[in-house]
Every structure is written in C-alpha cells, then in structure tokens.
Coordinates of C-alpha atoms and ligand atoms in Angstrom, one line a residue:
M1 CA -19.2 -7.3 10.3
P2 CA -18.9 -11.0 10.9
I3 CA -20.0 -13.2 8.0
L4 CA -22.3 -16.2 8.2
V5 CA -23.0 -18.7 5.5
M6 CA -26.5 -20.2 5.4
K7 CA -27.3 -22.9 2.8
F8 CA -30.9 -23.9 2.0
G9 CA -31.4 -27.2 0.3
G10 CA -34.1 -28.1 -2.2
T11 CA -36.9 -28.9 0.2
S12 CA -36.2 -25.7 2.1
V13 CA -36.8 -23.6 -1.0
A14 CA -39.4 -25.9 -2.7
T15 CA -42.2 -23.3 -2.8
L16 CA -42.5 -19.5 -2.6
D17 CA -43.8 -20.0 0.9
R18 CA -40.8 -21.9 2.0
I19 CA -38.5 -19.3 0.4
H20 CA -40.3 -16.8 2.5
R21 CA -39.7 -18.9 5.6
A22 CA -36.0 -19.3 4.8
S23 CA -35.8 -15.5 4.1
K24 CA -37.1 -14.8 7.6
R25 CA -34.3 -16.9 9.1
V26 CA -31.8 -15.0 7.0
A27 CA -33.3 -11.7 8.1
R28 CA -33.0 -12.8 11.7
E29 CA -29.3 -13.4 11.3
V30 CA -28.9 -10.0 9.6
A31 CA -30.7 -8.5 12.7
N32 CA -28.2 -10.4 14.8
G33 CA -25.4 -8.4 13.2
Y34 CA -24.1 -10.7 10.4
D35 CA -23.5 -10.1 6.8
V36 CA -24.9 -13.2 5.3
I37 CA -24.0 -15.3 2.3
V38 CA -26.9 -17.5 1.4
I39 CA -26.3 -20.5 -0.9
V40 CA -29.5 -21.9 -2.5
S41 CA -30.3 -25.2 -4.1
A42 CA -32.9 -25.6 -6.9
M43 CA -36.5 -26.1 -5.8
S44 CA -36.8 -29.8 -4.8
G45 CA -37.4 -32.1 -7.7
R46 CA -36.2 -29.5 -10.2
T47 CA -32.7 -30.8 -10.8
N48 CA -34.0 -34.3 -11.3
E49 CA -36.5 -33.0 -13.9
L50 CA -33.7 -31.1 -15.7
V51 CA -31.5 -34.2 -15.7
G52 CA -34.4 -36.3 -17.1
W53 CA -34.8 -33.8 -19.9
V54 CA -31.2 -34.0 -20.8
E55 CA -31.1 -37.8 -20.8
E56 CA -34.3 -38.0 -22.8
T57 CA -32.8 -35.7 -25.4
S58 CA -29.4 -37.2 -25.6
P59 CA -28.6 -40.5 -23.7
L60 CA -24.8 -40.2 -24.0
F61 CA -25.0 -36.4 -23.5
D62 CA -22.3 -33.8 -23.9
A63 CA -21.5 -33.0 -20.3
R64 CA -21.0 -29.3 -21.0
E65 CA -24.6 -29.0 -22.2
Y66 CA -25.8 -31.1 -19.3
D67 CA -24.2 -28.5 -17.0
A68 CA -25.7 -25.6 -18.9
V69 CA -29.2 -27.2 -18.4
V70 CA -29.0 -28.6 -14.8
S71 CA -27.4 -25.6 -13.3
S72 CA -30.4 -23.4 -14.2
G73 CA -32.6 -24.5 -11.2
E74 CA -30.4 -22.7 -8.8
N75 CA -30.6 -19.4 -10.8
V76 CA -34.3 -19.3 -10.2
T77 CA -34.2 -19.7 -6.4
A78 CA -31.3 -17.3 -6.0
G79 CA -33.3 -14.5 -7.8
L80 CA -36.5 -15.3 -5.9
M81 CA -34.8 -15.3 -2.5
A82 CA -33.1 -11.9 -3.3
L83 CA -36.5 -10.5 -4.3
R84 CA -38.2 -11.9 -1.1
L85 CA -35.4 -10.3 1.1
Q86 CA -35.8 -7.0 -0.7
E87 CA -39.5 -7.2 0.0
M88 CA -38.6 -7.5 3.7
D89 CA -36.4 -4.4 3.4
V90 CA -33.2 -6.4 3.7
P91 CA -30.6 -5.2 1.1
A92 CA -29.9 -8.2 -1.0
R93 CA -28.9 -9.3 -4.5
S94 CA -28.4 -12.6 -6.3
W95 CA -25.2 -14.0 -7.9
Q96 CA -24.9 -16.8 -10.4
G97 CA -21.7 -18.8 -10.1
W98 CA -20.0 -17.2 -13.0
Q99 CA -20.7 -13.7 -11.7
V100 CA -18.7 -14.2 -8.5
P101 CA -16.8 -15.9 -10.2
V102 CA -16.7 -19.4 -8.7
K103 CA -13.7 -20.8 -10.6
T104 CA -13.7 -24.5 -11.1
T105 CA -11.9 -27.3 -12.9
G106 CA -13.3 -28.2 -16.3
V107 CA -14.6 -31.7 -15.3
H108 CA -18.2 -31.2 -16.2
S109 CA -20.9 -32.5 -13.9
A110 CA -18.2 -33.2 -11.3
A111 CA -16.1 -30.0 -11.2
R112 CA -14.1 -28.9 -8.2
I113 CA -13.9 -25.4 -6.9
E114 CA -10.4 -23.9 -7.4
E115 CA -10.9 -20.3 -6.3
I116 CA -13.6 -17.9 -5.1
P117 CA -12.4 -14.3 -5.3
S118 CA -14.1 -12.4 -2.5
E119 CA -13.6 -8.8 -3.8
N120 CA -16.8 -8.6 -5.7
I121 CA -19.2 -9.6 -2.9
M122 CA -17.1 -7.8 -0.2
A123 CA -17.3 -4.6 -2.2
K124 CA -21.1 -4.8 -2.1
F125 CA -21.1 -5.6 1.6
G126 CA -19.0 -2.4 2.0
E127 CA -21.7 -0.5 0.2
G128 CA -24.4 -1.6 2.7
M129 CA -25.7 -4.8 1.0
R130 CA -26.4 -7.3 3.8
V131 CA -27.2 -10.5 2.0
A132 CA -25.5 -12.1 -1.1
V133 CA -27.7 -14.8 -2.4
V134 CA -25.5 -17.2 -4.4
A135 CA -26.7 -20.0 -6.7
G136 CA -25.2 -23.2 -5.4
F137 CA -23.9 -26.2 -7.3
Q138 CA -22.4 -24.2 -10.2
G139 CA -19.2 -22.5 -11.3
I140 CA -17.3 -21.5 -14.4
A141 CA -14.3 -23.3 -16.0
D142 CA -11.2 -21.6 -17.6
D143 CA -12.7 -21.9 -21.0
G144 CA -15.8 -19.9 -19.9
R145 CA -18.2 -22.9 -19.8
I146 CA -20.6 -23.3 -17.0
T147 CA -19.8 -26.3 -14.7
T148 CA -21.7 -28.1 -11.9
L149 CA -20.2 -29.8 -8.8
G150 CA -22.0 -33.1 -8.8
R151 CA -25.3 -33.9 -7.2
G152 CA -25.7 -32.3 -3.8
G153 CA -23.0 -29.8 -4.7
S154 CA -24.6 -26.8 -3.1
D155 CA -23.3 -28.1 0.2
T156 CA -19.8 -27.8 -1.2
T157 CA -20.5 -24.3 -2.6
A158 CA -21.5 -23.3 1.0
V159 CA -18.4 -24.7 2.7
A160 CA -16.2 -23.2 0.0
F161 CA -17.7 -19.8 0.5
A162 CA -17.4 -20.1 4.3
A163 CA -13.7 -20.9 3.8
A164 CA -13.1 -18.1 1.3
F165 CA -14.8 -15.4 3.3
G166 CA -13.6 -16.6 6.7
A167 CA -17.2 -17.0 7.9
E168 CA -17.9 -17.5 11.5
R169 CA -20.0 -20.7 10.7
C170 CA -21.6 -22.5 7.8
D171 CA -25.1 -23.6 8.6
I172 CA -26.6 -26.2 6.3
Y173 CA -30.4 -26.0 6.5
T174 CA -32.2 -29.1 5.3
D175 CA -35.3 -31.2 5.9
V176 CA -34.0 -33.2 8.8
D177 CA -32.8 -31.6 12.1
G178 CA -29.3 -32.9 11.9
V179 CA -27.1 -35.9 11.1
Y180 CA -28.5 -39.2 12.3
T181 CA -27.0 -42.6 13.1
T182 CA -28.7 -43.7 9.8
D183 CA -31.2 -42.2 7.4
P184 CA -34.2 -41.4 9.5
R185 CA -36.4 -42.2 6.4
I186 CA -35.2 -45.8 6.6
S187 CA -35.2 -46.4 10.3
D188 CA -37.5 -44.8 12.8
K189 CA -34.9 -45.8 15.5
A190 CA -32.3 -43.5 14.0
R191 CA -30.9 -41.1 16.6
K192 CA -29.8 -37.6 16.0
L193 CA -26.2 -36.9 16.9
D194 CA -25.3 -33.6 18.6
R195 CA -21.7 -33.9 17.2
I196 CA -20.0 -36.1 14.7
A197 CA -16.3 -36.2 13.8
F198 CA -15.2 -35.0 10.4
E199 CA -13.7 -38.3 9.4
E200 CA -16.9 -40.2 10.3
M201 CA -19.1 -37.7 8.4
L202 CA -16.7 -38.0 5.5
E203 CA -17.1 -41.7 5.3
L204 CA -20.9 -41.6 5.9
A205 CA -21.3 -39.1 3.1
S206 CA -19.1 -40.9 0.6
L207 CA -21.0 -44.1 1.4
G208 CA -24.3 -42.6 0.6
A209 CA -25.6 -40.5 3.5
K210 CA -26.6 -37.6 1.2
V211 CA -27.3 -35.2 4.0
L212 CA -23.9 -33.6 3.1
Q213 CA -22.0 -33.9 -0.1
T214 CA -18.7 -35.7 0.5
R215 CA -16.6 -32.9 -0.9
S216 CA -18.2 -30.3 1.4
V217 CA -17.0 -32.4 4.4
E218 CA -13.5 -32.6 2.9
L219 CA -13.3 -28.9 2.5
A220 CA -14.7 -28.2 6.0
M221 CA -12.1 -30.5 7.4
R222 CA -9.2 -29.0 5.5
Y223 CA -10.1 -25.3 6.1
K224 CA -11.5 -25.8 9.7
V225 CA -14.9 -24.5 8.8
K226 CA -17.4 -24.7 11.7
L227 CA -20.1 -26.8 10.0
R228 CA -23.6 -27.3 11.3
V229 CA -26.5 -29.2 9.9
L230 CA -30.0 -28.2 11.0
S231 CA -33.7 -28.1 10.0
S232 CA -35.2 -25.2 8.2
F233 CA -38.6 -26.2 9.5
E234 CA -38.1 -26.0 13.2
E235 CA -38.3 -23.0 15.5
Y236 CA -35.1 -21.0 15.9
D237 CA -32.8 -22.5 18.4
P238 CA -29.1 -21.4 18.5
N239 CA -28.0 -24.9 19.7
A240 CA -30.0 -26.9 17.2
G241 CA -28.7 -29.4 14.8
T242 CA -25.5 -31.4 14.5
L243 CA -22.0 -29.9 14.7
V244 CA -19.4 -31.6 12.5
C245 CA -16.2 -31.2 14.4
D246 CA -12.8 -32.6 15.3
E247 CA -12.6 -36.0 16.9
E248 CA -11.0 -34.4 20.0
D249 CA -14.1 -32.3 20.6
I250 CA -16.4 -35.3 21.1
M251 CA -16.8 -36.6 24.6
E252 CA -18.7 -39.9 24.1
S253 CA -18.2 -41.9 21.0
K254 CA -19.3 -45.4 20.0
V255 CA -17.3 -47.9 18.0
V256 CA -19.9 -47.7 15.2
A257 CA -21.2 -44.2 14.6
G258 CA -23.6 -44.9 11.8
V259 CA -25.0 -47.0 8.9
A260 CA -25.1 -45.7 5.4
Y261 CA -26.5 -47.1 2.2
Q262 CA -26.3 -46.5 -1.5
R263 CA -29.4 -47.7 -3.3
D264 CA -28.7 -47.4 -6.9
E265 CA -25.6 -49.5 -7.4
A266 CA -24.8 -52.1 -10.1
K267 CA -22.5 -55.0 -10.2
M268 CA -20.8 -55.7 -13.5
T269 CA -18.7 -58.8 -14.3
L270 CA -16.5 -59.3 -17.3
I271 CA -16.5 -63.1 -17.8
S272 CA -13.3 -64.8 -18.7
V273 CA -10.7 -62.1 -19.2
A274 CA -7.0 -63.1 -19.8
D275 CA -5.2 -63.0 -16.4
R276 CA -2.0 -61.2 -17.4
P277 CA 0.0 -58.2 -16.1
G278 CA -1.7 -55.0 -17.2
I279 CA -5.2 -56.4 -17.5
A280 CA -6.7 -54.3 -14.6
S281 CA -5.2 -51.2 -16.2
A282 CA -6.5 -52.2 -19.6
I283 CA -10.0 -52.5 -18.2
F284 CA -10.2 -49.7 -15.7
T285 CA -8.4 -47.0 -17.7
P286 CA -11.1 -46.8 -20.4
L287 CA -13.8 -46.9 -17.7
A288 CA -12.2 -44.0 -15.9
E289 CA -11.9 -42.1 -19.2
A290 CA -15.6 -42.7 -19.9
G291 CA -16.3 -41.1 -16.5
V292 CA -17.5 -44.3 -14.8
N293 CA -17.1 -44.1 -11.0
V294 CA -15.9 -47.6 -10.3
D295 CA -16.2 -48.4 -6.6
M296 CA -15.6 -52.0 -5.4
I297 CA -13.4 -54.3 -7.5
V298 CA -12.9 -58.1 -7.1
Q299 CA -10.8 -60.3 -9.3
N300 CA -11.5 -64.0 -9.1
I301 CA -8.8 -66.7 -8.8
S302 CA -7.8 -67.6 -12.3
E303 CA -8.2 -70.9 -14.1
E304 CA -6.1 -71.8 -17.1
G305 CA -5.0 -68.2 -17.4
R306 CA -8.5 -66.7 -17.4
T307 CA -10.4 -65.0 -14.7
D308 CA -13.6 -63.0 -14.0
M309 CA -13.4 -59.3 -13.1
T310 CA -16.2 -57.8 -11.0
F311 CA -16.7 -54.2 -10.2
S312 CA -19.5 -52.0 -8.9
C313 CA -20.6 -48.6 -10.2
P314 CA -23.7 -46.4 -10.1
V315 CA -26.6 -48.1 -11.9
D316 CA -27.1 -45.1 -14.3
Q317 CA -23.5 -45.5 -15.5
V318 CA -24.0 -49.1 -16.7
A319 CA -24.6 -48.2 -20.3
R320 CA -21.5 -46.0 -20.3
A321 CA -19.4 -48.8 -18.7
E322 CA -20.6 -51.4 -21.2
K323 CA -19.8 -49.1 -24.1
A324 CA -16.3 -48.4 -22.7
V325 CA -15.3 -52.0 -22.3
T326 CA -17.0 -53.1 -25.5
D327 CA -15.0 -50.4 -27.4
A328 CA -11.8 -51.5 -25.7
K329 CA -12.6 -55.1 -26.8
A330 CA -13.2 -53.9 -30.4
R331 CA -9.8 -52.2 -30.3
G332 CA -8.2 -55.4 -29.2
D333 CA -7.1 -53.9 -25.8
I334 CA -9.0 -56.5 -23.8
N335 CA -10.8 -59.7 -24.4
F336 CA -13.7 -61.2 -22.5
H337 CA -16.5 -63.7 -23.3
D338 CA -19.4 -61.8 -21.8
I339 CA -20.5 -58.9 -19.7
V340 CA -23.1 -59.5 -17.0
A341 CA -24.7 -56.5 -15.3
D342 CA -26.7 -57.0 -12.1
K343 CA -28.6 -53.7 -11.7
D344 CA -30.5 -54.7 -8.5
V345 CA -27.9 -54.3 -5.8
A346 CA -27.3 -51.8 -3.0
K347 CA -24.3 -51.1 -0.8
I348 CA -24.6 -51.1 3.0
S349 CA -21.8 -49.7 5.2
V350 CA -21.1 -49.4 8.8
V351 CA -18.7 -46.5 9.9
G352 CA -16.9 -45.6 13.0
I353 CA -13.5 -44.3 14.1
G354 CA -13.7 -46.8 17.0
M355 CA -13.0 -49.6 14.5
R356 CA -9.4 -48.5 14.5
S357 CA -9.0 -50.0 17.9
H358 CA -11.8 -52.6 18.1
T359 CA -11.9 -55.9 16.3
G360 CA -14.8 -58.1 15.4
I361 CA -17.0 -55.5 13.8
A362 CA -16.9 -57.1 10.4
A363 CA -17.6 -60.5 11.8
K364 CA -20.6 -59.1 13.7
M365 CA -21.9 -57.4 10.5
F366 CA -21.7 -60.6 8.5
D367 CA -23.4 -62.5 11.2
V368 CA -26.3 -60.1 11.4
L369 CA -26.8 -60.3 7.6
S370 CA -26.6 -64.0 7.6
K371 CA -29.2 -64.3 10.3
E372 CA -31.5 -62.2 8.1
G373 CA -30.8 -64.6 5.2
I374 CA -29.1 -61.8 3.2
N375 CA -26.4 -62.9 0.8
I376 CA -23.2 -60.8 0.6
K377 CA -22.0 -60.3 -3.0
V378 CA -18.9 -58.2 -2.5
I379 CA -17.1 -56.8 0.6
T380 CA -14.6 -54.0 1.0
T381 CA -13.1 -52.5 4.1
S382 CA -11.0 -49.6 5.3
E383 CA -9.7 -48.5 8.6
I384 CA -13.0 -47.1 9.8
K385 CA -15.7 -48.7 7.6
I386 CA -16.9 -52.0 6.2
S387 CA -19.1 -52.1 3.1
V388 CA -21.0 -54.9 1.5
L389 CA -23.0 -55.3 -1.7
I390 CA -26.4 -57.0 -1.4
D391 CA -29.6 -57.5 -3.3
R392 CA -31.4 -54.2 -3.3
K393 CA -34.7 -55.7 -2.0
Y394 CA -33.0 -56.4 1.3
M395 CA -31.5 -52.9 1.7
E396 CA -34.0 -51.5 4.3
L397 CA -33.9 -54.7 6.3
A398 CA -30.1 -54.8 6.4
V399 CA -29.9 -51.2 7.6
Q400 CA -32.4 -51.7 10.3
A401 CA -30.9 -55.0 11.5
L402 CA -27.4 -53.5 11.7
H403 CA -28.7 -50.4 13.4
D404 CA -30.3 -52.7 16.0
A405 CA -27.4 -55.0 16.4
F406 CA -24.9 -52.2 17.0
E407 CA -27.4 -50.5 19.4
L408 CA -27.2 -47.2 17.6
E409 CA -30.5 -46.0 19.0
K410 CA -28.8 -45.8 22.5
A411 CA -26.7 -42.7 23.3
Ligands
ADP501 P1 -31.1 -30.9 0.8 O1 -32.1 -30.9 -0.3 O2 -31.5 -30.0 1.9 O3 -29.7 -30.8 0.4 P2 -30.8 -33.8 0.9 O4 -32.0 -34.6 0.5 O5 -29.7 -33.7 0.0 O6 -31.3 -32.4 1.5 O7 -30.2 -34.4 2.3 C1 -31.1 -34.6 3.4 C2 -31.6 -36.0 3.4 O8 -30.5 -36.9 3.7 C3 -32.6 -36.4 4.5 O9 -33.9 -36.1 4.2 C4 -32.3 -37.8 4.8 O10 -33.3 -38.6 4.2 C5 -31.0 -38.1 4.1 N1 -30.0 -38.8 5.0 C6 -29.3 -39.9 4.7 N2 -28.6 -40.3 5.7 C7 -28.8 -39.4 6.7 C8 -28.2 -39.3 8.0 N3 -27.3 -40.2 8.4 N4 -28.6 -38.3 8.8 C9 -29.5 -37.4 8.3 N5 -30.1 -37.5 7.1 C10 -29.7 -38.5 6.3
LIG502 N1 -29.7 -29.0 -7.0 C1 -28.6 -29.8 -7.0 C2 -29.0 -31.3 -6.8 O1 -30.2 -31.6 -6.6 C3 -27.5 -29.4 -6.0 C4 -28.0 -29.4 -4.6 O2 -29.2 -29.3 -4.3 O3 -27.1 -29.4 -3.7 O4 -28.1 -32.1 -6.8
MG503 MG1 -28.3 -32.2 -0.5

C-alpha cells in the first residue's frame, strides 16, 4: 500500500481532545488506502518546560543529559496517539526513535539523521499494522545515547521518514493553514501562499520562519519529497495548505516572497582586539567548539593595529560565548579590552529568488526602515536575501512596514 507521512506539531497534540482530532485525520487516510507513518511532537509548551528544568538544574548543562530529558515529551504523545487509534480500531503502535532506530550523529541537541532502516516498521505493516506512530525530534547516536535534532526537529523527522520510506507525500499539520508571506501572528496582512519554492522556504526557515525546521526543507529538496504544510484545525480538504516545490512548478512569483524575523538575537562586540592574521580564527574557533551558533560577523576598520570584532548569536548562547572568549583570553590565544553584549536585538530578513535578477531591493529595504526611524546595526546579504539587525522593540514595526512596502498582501 502507498505510504503517507503525517506530522502533527505541538499545538495539534496539545490536549487529549486534539490528539483525538488528529487521530481522526489519520484514520481517514487509512480508510483512503494508505499505510501511515505519523510523526508527533510533544504537547505544546512541554519541550520549553523540559528545557527550563534542565537549565535551572545545570546552567552549562551536559548536552547528553539535556537530550535525555527534552526528548521525553514526544514519547508521551506517541504512546497516546497509538492508544487513541487502537480505541478507534485502527491497528497502530508507537515507536521511540531508538526503537526504529533513527540513527543520528552524536552532536547532542543538534544531531543530524544519518540513517533510518525501514525493515522494522515495514515488517509490521506487512503483518497488518496500519499506522506507525513515531516520536519526532529524537534519535540514537553510535554510542547508544539519545540525541535530539534541534528545536522544531520533528519536521525533519517527518521528511526523513518520507524519504526513507518513499512516501507519496509528507503532510505537516500545524496551527496555521500554510506558509504565509510573513508570520501571520505578526502581520494580519500576511497572505497564504499556495506554493513556495524550496530555496525560498529554505531561506525563510533558516532566517526564523519556524513553520518548518530548516533541515527538513533541505532534506525535502535533496530527496524530492512532496512536502505540504496545512492546518490540523480546519475541515478536510485535499487541496488545502501550501505545497513546497521546485521553482519551475510555480507560475506567478514575486521578487520578494516573504519577510522573516528572529526575535531572540544578541550582538556581541569584542573591543580592541589585535588586528593580525589569524585573529578571526582565534576568536571563532573556540566559539564554534563551545557550540555557539555565530551568524553575522563584522570587523571594524583597524586603528593602530587594533580593531573591534562584532558578531551575532542567539541570546541564550551569550553566557556560553562569553565564557569561550574569556577562556581563550586567559590562555593567551586572544587579547581584548572588553566584551559588550547587546541582548535586545532582532534580525529581520527579506527573501525572494527574484532578487537574483532584480536590483534595488536592499536600497528599498534600508529606505523603509529609515523612514520608520529604525537604526540598522548590522547587515548581511546573499543572492536571495537581505538581513539586518535592529533593536528588538522595533521588530513588529519593521516586519509590517516591509510587508507593506513590498506589497506582499497582493497576489
Ligand atoms: P508546530 O508546533 O506545529 O511545529 P510551530 O509553532 O513550530 O508549529 O510553527 C508554526 C508557527 O510558525 C505558526 O504558528 C506561525 O506563528 C509561525 N510562522 C512564522 N513564520 C511563518 C510563515 N511565514 N508562515 C506561516 N507560519 C509562520
Ligand atoms: N518538541 C520539539 C520542540 O518543541 C520538537 C518539535 O516540536 O518539532 O522543539
Ligand atoms: Mg515546529
């Protein structure tokens, strides 16, 4: 029988009632003739609570134990969904990541899936089981330790299963009815897209649009998985949602496809470092080794052989970053006068493949922000996006102003 992957995010399994609703959707696809692999998230809020407990217990925690704790939310929903399906007379059972096994790298809290052997689950489908409910977000490393795939990782579990099992489609059920031109929670003018190109979705996701985890889009693109985002709250409609697809499969496309934001950024500056060959490596190697996700980097013009080095990273990694560079200073690897951390910044990005062939988008973006009186702290660009760092208090304003200026509400 053809296989369908259905993923339900946290809000879609937030209560027993919602698990029941989601199960009805699964049962419908079983009735339509599919063997279904369901990927579940933890109940909404649960993963945050677990992360909070870990941080309270051990601020610079052992990432292996972090994974042991935060992966547990998905185990609960997988079991509950299997039970609910059984109550509906649908043959189902749950799997935790290690039971499949979902084999991953050993990079705890940011592991990558390496292999998903299909025999185990296929054998059960062969025996008449119709639904495999798999705990998303988790896997097992070579050393036998439990790993997690980074926040939002259940999306990636879903796409990886769709690829491994040759599923007909991977449906991502969430609390919005598709991918929008910007986060509909920030702008009521956001417009739902019927289709979006993989590359645009990849940029939007990596720049903060958390509707899909970045890695899931990468995998879908590489393995040609038919990926759809849709609401678990609306009535059943076979054409609902947004299809993430190849650029060639989109008729109309605008220069700018969407606006993304990342709220919890920090800007850190090392004041007065020696400007010499190897200094960037001496600063950023220890940051990388400490697991700091450095994003934007700016080095000032140097004066008398000294310069300031500025970089951005997620705000919850500031302590880690400070420790890494302070330790490097203590070892004599680098020298600086001071570290200044600005924890109140956000990143705003505009994305669109049309930027490859259109000029002036950056100029327009800067003009819009300047008219709103918003100061730009750092800028980065790539072929299909422009990102700026601004004060967090202007984040919503900036998103809305850019959405208006690029007329994204119009089809
Ligand atoms: P789930 O728990 O189902 O995985 P997430 O909260 O991870 O759901 O992702 C869905 C959320 O993504 C939406 O509620 C919405 O606020 C946010 N979001 C951000 N950018 C976009 C966008 N461009 N289109 C749709 N949703 C977006
Ligand atoms: N529960 C995890 C998280 O909140 C994974 C997911 O929902 O995708 O990040
Ligand atoms: Mg998510």
